[in-house]
């Protein structure tokens, strides 16, 4: 049996992530993936087992690439400033021309009706994790007095979650980036 060519796993995962992001799990073909990744079919199967395993690793890679937004949210001097920084970074990323547009998770959520159960679960967990992160940050703001005590934090966290995903969808159909920033400011001011 011949030895497969060595490759940079992170770079290959990044390329696979871009294909899945643009086409979705179901529509991304093995030929699409190996062409973008620059590896052979045998290397793909030896290194990642199958398309679903590759996809799940690509999702993990995507989360690492986007982790800085969460750090902005948690590391700011105030809760509202953290939310503002999170969404500013999010808008810039959603409208970044070097990426397929929107968000890998949001795109897959839109297509989730036909997806594999494990993929639906990963998407659902990702959405729930972000909602919970927003809730914890808002709770911190309520304890510090920055967020009104009467605010229903579950509803506010869900609002921020929906704002996050709506930005992803809007970025695919409109280029009115300044309106998106204004929308985020309006939501933050209402907290």
PDB file of C-alpha atoms in Angstrom, residues 17 20-21 55 58-60 62-63 66 70 101-112 119-120 122-128 130 161 164-165 168:
ATOM      1  CA  UNK A  17     -14.745  24.413   5.865  1.00  0.00           C
ATOM      2  CA  UNK A  20     -19.101  23.179   3.328  1.00  0.00           C
ATOM      3  CA  UNK A  21     -19.830  26.807   4.165  1.00  0.00           C
ATOM      4  CA  UNK A  55     -17.673  17.974   8.150  1.00  0.00           C
ATOM      5  CA  UNK A  58     -14.633  21.458   9.735  1.00  0.00           C
ATOM      6  CA  UNK A  59     -17.348  22.749  12.116  1.00  0.00           C
ATOM      7  CA  UNK A  60     -14.865  22.556  15.012  1.00  0.00           C
ATOM      8  CA  UNK A  62     -14.941  27.058  12.096  1.00  0.00           C
ATOM      9  CA  UNK A  63     -15.620  27.541  15.806  1.00  0.00           C
ATOM     10  CA  UNK A  66     -14.647  32.529  15.035  1.00  0.00           C
ATOM     11  CA  UNK A  70     -16.689  35.299  22.090  1.00  0.00           C
ATOM     12  CA  UNK A 101     -21.013  34.920   3.284  1.00  0.00           C
ATOM     13  CA  UNK A 102     -23.079  34.583   6.372  1.00  0.00           C
ATOM     14  CA  UNK A 103     -22.114  31.806   8.744  1.00  0.00           C
ATOM     15  CA  UNK A 104     -21.428  28.099   8.314  1.00  0.00           C
ATOM     16  CA  UNK A 105     -23.744  27.232  11.227  1.00  0.00           C
ATOM     17  CA  UNK A 106     -26.578  29.513  10.087  1.00  0.00           C
ATOM     18  CA  UNK A 107     -26.318  28.269   6.517  1.00  0.00           C
ATOM     19  CA  UNK A 108     -26.544  24.673   7.706  1.00  0.00           C
ATOM     20  CA  UNK A 109     -29.458  25.511  10.033  1.00  0.00           C
ATOM     21  CA  UNK A 110     -31.369  26.831   7.016  1.00  0.00           C
ATOM     22  CA  UNK A 111     -30.691  23.544   5.204  1.00  0.00           C
ATOM     23  CA  UNK A 112     -31.207  21.362   8.300  1.00  0.00           C
ATOM     24  CA  UNK A 119     -25.306  17.271  11.862  1.00  0.00           C
ATOM     25  CA  UNK A 120     -28.621  18.695  13.043  1.00  0.00           C
ATOM     26  CA  UNK A 122     -24.163  19.822  16.123  1.00  0.00           C
ATOM     27  CA  UNK A 123     -25.964  22.825  14.618  1.00  0.00           C
ATOM     28  CA  UNK A 124     -28.555  22.814  17.412  1.00  0.00           C
ATOM     29  CA  UNK A 125     -25.861  22.592  20.113  1.00  0.00           C
ATOM     30  CA  UNK A 126     -23.962  25.466  18.541  1.00  0.00           C
ATOM     31  CA  UNK A 127     -27.081  27.639  18.496  1.00  0.00           C
ATOM     32  CA  UNK A 128     -27.953  26.707  22.090  1.00  0.00           C
ATOM     33  CA  UNK A 130     -24.450  30.887  21.812  1.00  0.00           C
ATOM     34  CA  UNK A 161     -29.261  34.992  19.154  1.00  0.00           C
ATOM     35  CA  UNK A 164     -26.773  37.118  15.269  1.00  0.00           C
ATOM     36  CA  UNK A 165     -28.369  34.721  12.798  1.00  0.00           C
ATOM     37  CA  UNK A 168     -25.796  36.116   8.692  1.00  0.00           C
TER      38      UNK A 168
END
